[in-house]
Coordinates of C-alpha atoms in Angstrom, one line a residue:
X177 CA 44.1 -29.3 -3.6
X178 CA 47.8 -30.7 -4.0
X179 CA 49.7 -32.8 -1.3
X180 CA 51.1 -29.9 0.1
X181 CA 47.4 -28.0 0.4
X182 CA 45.9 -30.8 2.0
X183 CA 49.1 -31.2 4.6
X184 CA 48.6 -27.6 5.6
X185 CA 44.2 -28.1 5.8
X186 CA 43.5 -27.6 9.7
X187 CA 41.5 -30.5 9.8
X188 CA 39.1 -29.2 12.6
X189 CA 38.1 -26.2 11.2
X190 CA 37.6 -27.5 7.8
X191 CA 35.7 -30.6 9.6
X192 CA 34.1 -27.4 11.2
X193 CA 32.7 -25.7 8.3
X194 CA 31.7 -28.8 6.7
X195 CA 29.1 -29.2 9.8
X196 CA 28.1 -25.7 9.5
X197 CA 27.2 -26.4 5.4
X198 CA 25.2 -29.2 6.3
X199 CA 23.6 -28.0 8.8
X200 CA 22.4 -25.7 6.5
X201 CA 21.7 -28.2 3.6
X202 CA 19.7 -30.0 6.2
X203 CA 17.1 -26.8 6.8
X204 CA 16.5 -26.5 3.4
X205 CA 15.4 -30.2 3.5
X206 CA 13.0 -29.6 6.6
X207 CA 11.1 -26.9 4.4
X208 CA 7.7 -27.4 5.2
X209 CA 6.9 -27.1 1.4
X210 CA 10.2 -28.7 0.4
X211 CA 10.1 -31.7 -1.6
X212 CA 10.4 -34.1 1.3
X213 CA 6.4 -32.7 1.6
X214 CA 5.1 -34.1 -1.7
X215 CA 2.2 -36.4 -1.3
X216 CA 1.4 -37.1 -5.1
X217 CA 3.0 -36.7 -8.4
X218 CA -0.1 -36.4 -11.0
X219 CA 0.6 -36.1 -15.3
X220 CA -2.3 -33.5 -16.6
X221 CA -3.9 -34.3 -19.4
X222 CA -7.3 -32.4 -21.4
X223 CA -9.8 -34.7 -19.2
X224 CA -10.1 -32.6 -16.1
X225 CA -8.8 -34.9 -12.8
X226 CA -9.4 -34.5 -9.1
X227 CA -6.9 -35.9 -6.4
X228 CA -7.5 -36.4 -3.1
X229 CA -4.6 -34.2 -1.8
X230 CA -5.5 -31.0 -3.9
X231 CA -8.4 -29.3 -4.4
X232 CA -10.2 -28.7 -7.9
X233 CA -10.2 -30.3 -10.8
X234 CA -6.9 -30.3 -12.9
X235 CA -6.5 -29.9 -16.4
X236 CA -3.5 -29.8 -19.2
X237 CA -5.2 -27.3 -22.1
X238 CA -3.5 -25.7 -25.3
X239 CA -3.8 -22.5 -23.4
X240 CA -1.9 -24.4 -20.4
X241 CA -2.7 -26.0 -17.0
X242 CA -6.6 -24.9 -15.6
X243 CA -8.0 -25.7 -12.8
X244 CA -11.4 -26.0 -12.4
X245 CA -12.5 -25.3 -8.6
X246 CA -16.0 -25.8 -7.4
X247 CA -17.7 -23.8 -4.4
X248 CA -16.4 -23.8 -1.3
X249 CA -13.0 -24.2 -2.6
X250 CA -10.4 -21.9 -2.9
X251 CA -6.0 -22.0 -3.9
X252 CA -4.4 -19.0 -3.4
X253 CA -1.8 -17.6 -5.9
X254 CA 0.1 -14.4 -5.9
X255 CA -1.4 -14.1 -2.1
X256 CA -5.0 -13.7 -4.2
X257 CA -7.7 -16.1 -3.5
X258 CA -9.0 -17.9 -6.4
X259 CA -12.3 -19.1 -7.0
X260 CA -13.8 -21.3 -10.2
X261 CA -11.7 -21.5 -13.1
X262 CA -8.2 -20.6 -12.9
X263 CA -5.7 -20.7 -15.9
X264 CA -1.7 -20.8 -14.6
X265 CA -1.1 -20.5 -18.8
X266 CA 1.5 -22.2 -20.4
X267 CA 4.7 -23.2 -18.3
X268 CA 8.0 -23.1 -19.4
X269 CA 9.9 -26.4 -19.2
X270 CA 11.5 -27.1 -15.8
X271 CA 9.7 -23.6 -14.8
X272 CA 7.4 -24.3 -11.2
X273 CA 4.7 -22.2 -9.6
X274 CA 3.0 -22.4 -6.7
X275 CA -0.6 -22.3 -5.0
X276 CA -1.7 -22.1 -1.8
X277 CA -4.2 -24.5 -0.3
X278 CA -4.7 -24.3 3.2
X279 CA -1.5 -25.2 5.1
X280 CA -0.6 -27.1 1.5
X281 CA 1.1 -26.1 -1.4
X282 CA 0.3 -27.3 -4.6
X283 CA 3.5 -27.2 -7.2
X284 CA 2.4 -26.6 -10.7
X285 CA 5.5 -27.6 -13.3
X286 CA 6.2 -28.6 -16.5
X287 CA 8.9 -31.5 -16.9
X288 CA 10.2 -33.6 -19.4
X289 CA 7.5 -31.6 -21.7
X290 CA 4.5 -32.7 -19.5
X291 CA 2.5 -30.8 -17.2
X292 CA 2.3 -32.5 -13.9
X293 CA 0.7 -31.4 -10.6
X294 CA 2.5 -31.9 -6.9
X295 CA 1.0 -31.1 -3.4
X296 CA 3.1 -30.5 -0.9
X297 CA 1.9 -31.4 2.7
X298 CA 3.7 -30.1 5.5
X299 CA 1.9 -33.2 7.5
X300 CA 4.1 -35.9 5.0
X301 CA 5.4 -38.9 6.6
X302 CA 8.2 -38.6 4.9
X303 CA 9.4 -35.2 6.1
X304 CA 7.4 -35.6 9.3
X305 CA 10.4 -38.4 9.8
X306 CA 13.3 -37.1 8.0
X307 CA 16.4 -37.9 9.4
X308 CA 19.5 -36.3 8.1
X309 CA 21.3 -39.3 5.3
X310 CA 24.9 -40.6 6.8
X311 CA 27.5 -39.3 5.0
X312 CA 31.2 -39.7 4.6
X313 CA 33.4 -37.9 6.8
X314 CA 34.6 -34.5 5.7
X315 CA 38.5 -35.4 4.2
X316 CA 40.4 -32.5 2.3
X317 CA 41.6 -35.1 -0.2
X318 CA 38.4 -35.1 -1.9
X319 CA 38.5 -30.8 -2.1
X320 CA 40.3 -31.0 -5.8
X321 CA 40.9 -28.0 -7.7
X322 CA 40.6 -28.1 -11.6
X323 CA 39.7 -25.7 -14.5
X324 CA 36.9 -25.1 -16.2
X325 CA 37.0 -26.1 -20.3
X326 CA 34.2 -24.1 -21.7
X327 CA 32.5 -24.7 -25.5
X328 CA 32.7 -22.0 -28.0
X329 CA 28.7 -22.2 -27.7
X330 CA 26.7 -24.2 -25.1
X331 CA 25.7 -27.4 -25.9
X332 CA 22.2 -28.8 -25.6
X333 CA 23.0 -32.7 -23.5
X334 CA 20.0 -35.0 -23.6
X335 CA 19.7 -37.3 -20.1
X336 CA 17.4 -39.5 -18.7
X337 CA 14.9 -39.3 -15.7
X338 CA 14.4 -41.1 -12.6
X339 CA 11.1 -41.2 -14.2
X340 CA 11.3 -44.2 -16.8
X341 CA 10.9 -42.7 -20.5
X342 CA 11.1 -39.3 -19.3
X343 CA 14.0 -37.1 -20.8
X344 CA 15.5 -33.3 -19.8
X345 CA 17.2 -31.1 -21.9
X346 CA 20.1 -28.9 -20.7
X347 CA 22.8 -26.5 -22.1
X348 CA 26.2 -27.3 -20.9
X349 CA 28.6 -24.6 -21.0
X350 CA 31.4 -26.7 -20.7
X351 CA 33.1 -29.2 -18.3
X352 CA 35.2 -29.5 -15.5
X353 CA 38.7 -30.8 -15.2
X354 CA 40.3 -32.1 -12.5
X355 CA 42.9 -34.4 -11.4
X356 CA 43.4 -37.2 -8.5
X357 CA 45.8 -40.0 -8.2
X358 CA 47.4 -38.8 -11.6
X359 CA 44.7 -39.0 -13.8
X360 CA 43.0 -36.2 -15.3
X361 CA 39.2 -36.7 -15.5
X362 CA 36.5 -34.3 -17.3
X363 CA 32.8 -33.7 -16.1
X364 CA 30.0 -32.2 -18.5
X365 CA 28.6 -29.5 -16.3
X366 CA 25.4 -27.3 -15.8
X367 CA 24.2 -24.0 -15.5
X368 CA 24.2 -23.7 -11.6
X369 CA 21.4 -21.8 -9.3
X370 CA 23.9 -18.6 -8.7
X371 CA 25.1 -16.6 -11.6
X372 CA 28.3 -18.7 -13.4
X373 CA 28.2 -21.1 -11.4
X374 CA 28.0 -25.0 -12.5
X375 CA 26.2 -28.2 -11.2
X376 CA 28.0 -31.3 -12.4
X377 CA 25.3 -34.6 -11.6
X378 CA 27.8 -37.4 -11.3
X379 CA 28.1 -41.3 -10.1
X380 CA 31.0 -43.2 -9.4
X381 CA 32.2 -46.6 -8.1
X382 CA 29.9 -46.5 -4.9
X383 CA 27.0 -45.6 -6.4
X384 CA 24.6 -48.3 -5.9
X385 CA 26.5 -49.6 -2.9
X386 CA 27.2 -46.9 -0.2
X387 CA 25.4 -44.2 -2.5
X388 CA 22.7 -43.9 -4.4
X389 CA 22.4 -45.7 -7.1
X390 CA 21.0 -43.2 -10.2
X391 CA 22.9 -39.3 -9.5
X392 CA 24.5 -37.2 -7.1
X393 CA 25.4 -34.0 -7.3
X394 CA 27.8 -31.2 -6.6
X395 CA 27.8 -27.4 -6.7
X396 CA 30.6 -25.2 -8.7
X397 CA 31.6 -22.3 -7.9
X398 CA 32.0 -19.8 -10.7
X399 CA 35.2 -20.3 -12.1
X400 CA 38.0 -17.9 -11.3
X401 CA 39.2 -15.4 -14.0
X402 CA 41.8 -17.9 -14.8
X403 CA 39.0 -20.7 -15.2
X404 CA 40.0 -22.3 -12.0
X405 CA 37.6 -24.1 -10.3
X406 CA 37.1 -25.8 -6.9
X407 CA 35.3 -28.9 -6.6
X408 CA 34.6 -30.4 -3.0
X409 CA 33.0 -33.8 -3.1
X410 CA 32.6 -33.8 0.6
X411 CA 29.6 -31.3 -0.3
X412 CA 27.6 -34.0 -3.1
X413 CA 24.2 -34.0 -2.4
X414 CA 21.7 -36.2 -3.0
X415 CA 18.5 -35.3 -5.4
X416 CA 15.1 -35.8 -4.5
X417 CA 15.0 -38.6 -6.3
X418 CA 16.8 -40.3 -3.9
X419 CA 14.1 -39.8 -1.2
X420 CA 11.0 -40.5 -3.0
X421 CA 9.8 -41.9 -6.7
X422 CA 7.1 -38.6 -6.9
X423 CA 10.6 -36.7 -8.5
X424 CA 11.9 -36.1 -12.1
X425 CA 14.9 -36.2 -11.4
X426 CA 17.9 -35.9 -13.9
X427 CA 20.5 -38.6 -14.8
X428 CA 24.1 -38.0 -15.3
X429 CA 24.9 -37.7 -18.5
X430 CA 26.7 -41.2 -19.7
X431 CA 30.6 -39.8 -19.5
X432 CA 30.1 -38.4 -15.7
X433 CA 30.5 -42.0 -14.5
X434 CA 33.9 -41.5 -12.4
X435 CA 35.8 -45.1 -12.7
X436 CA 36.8 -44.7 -8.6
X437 CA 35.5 -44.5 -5.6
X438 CA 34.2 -40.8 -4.5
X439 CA 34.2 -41.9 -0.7
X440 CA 33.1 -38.1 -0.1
X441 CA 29.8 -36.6 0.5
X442 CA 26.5 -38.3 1.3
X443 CA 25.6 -41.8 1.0
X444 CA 22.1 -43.6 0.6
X445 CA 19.3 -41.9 2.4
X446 CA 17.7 -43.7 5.7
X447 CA 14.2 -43.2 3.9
X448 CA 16.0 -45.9 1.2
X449 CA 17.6 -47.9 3.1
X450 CA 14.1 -48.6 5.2
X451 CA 12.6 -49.4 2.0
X452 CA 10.8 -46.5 1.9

């Protein structure tokens, strides 16, 4: 937004609809299979494992993860019940699929190259006492509108993990350009959920002291025929990561480290900030 854009903002609505998007945001959280319900994260390897919050036992295989279920036991996938042994097959990196176990879930992923195991238990502590995180007041200052810069050809970006020594690999299409206070700043972005849209993972100067510390991020809309782009902090989020150390989280790449404050969005979780 300019000056003039945010003089003419009615600042009730827009405070309005901001309320209404997080109210929403906060659903999505409550999920009682969301990742506020993981119990365990557990790295596969050949020697078959057993865990106390899944059943079976769990194994990472050329052919891909197996599990190896014994009687009495039963995960359901595809809405069939599964008995014995049970090949999910090779996953695709970053690729997750699911099997019912009771009233659990049990998330079957590859990240950062590894297959890895995570229950989700609608009965977690840690959703069972979710509170939404405090976050900054919605302010149409931070609603900036940019333009997207795309590369002639995506480019692979390496970043860190929340997990230490972990790596992810993704193709930026480009960044996004934007300007406040007279300086014009750039942000690699991602390929976002929707079609064309981006998801730019970002700290700035309050990370680590009103936010968290590692990543936040914030949502793109697909840019405009023009390559205009709107970018409204007021709607960073923060990753899982940010709840609980059972995520892989992604890092920012290094140059999305904005050299001000971004006094927008939300700020460190409760579950942190009780030392959770």
């Amino acid at each position: 937004m300019t000056v003039q854009d945010i003089d003419r903002v009615d600042r009730a609505a827009f405070a309005e609809e901001w309320r209404r998007w997080r109210d929403a945001h906060e659903r999505v959280l409550a999920d009682p299979h969301g990742f506020l319900a993981v119990t365990s994260l557990r790295w596969l390897d050949a020697e078959p494992a057993r865990f106390p919050d899944a059943p079976g036992a769990w194994s990472s295989t050329a052919d891909g993860v197996r599990v190896e279920l014994d009687e009495g036991e039963e995960l359901t996938v595809d809405g069939a019940a599964v008995h014995g042994t049970y090949s999910f097959g090779i996953l695709a990196e970053r690729s997750s699929v699911y099997a019912g176990a009771g009233d659990a879930v049990i998330e079957v992923a590859k990240r950062g190259g590894h297959d890895i195991v995570r229950p989700r238990h609608p009965d977690n502590a840690l959703l069972t006492a979710h509170v939404p995180a405090p976050a900054y007041e919605p302010d149409p200052r931070w609603v900036r509108t940019g333009r997207f810069v795309p590369y002639g050809t995506p480019r692979a970006v390496t970043v860190g993990a929340a997990v230490e020594g972990l790596q992810h690999v993704y193709d930026s299409p480009g960044q996004v350009e934007f300007e406040l206070d007279g300086g014009t700043h750039r942000l690699t972005a991602f390929n976002g959920r929707e079609p064309g849209s981006l998801l730019v993972l970002f700290t700035d100067a309050t990370s680590g002291v009103t936010t968290y510390a590692a990543n936040r991020t914030v949502s793109v809309a697909a840019p405009d025929a023009g390559g205009g782009v709107r970018v409204d902090f007021n709607r960073a989020v923060n990753l899982p990561c940010a709840y609980t150390d059972l995520a892989t989280c992604p890092l920012p790449p290094a140059e999305n480290r904005l050299p001000f404050a971004v006094e927008a969005g939300e700020k460190i979780p409760h579950e942190r900030l009780g030392g959770q």
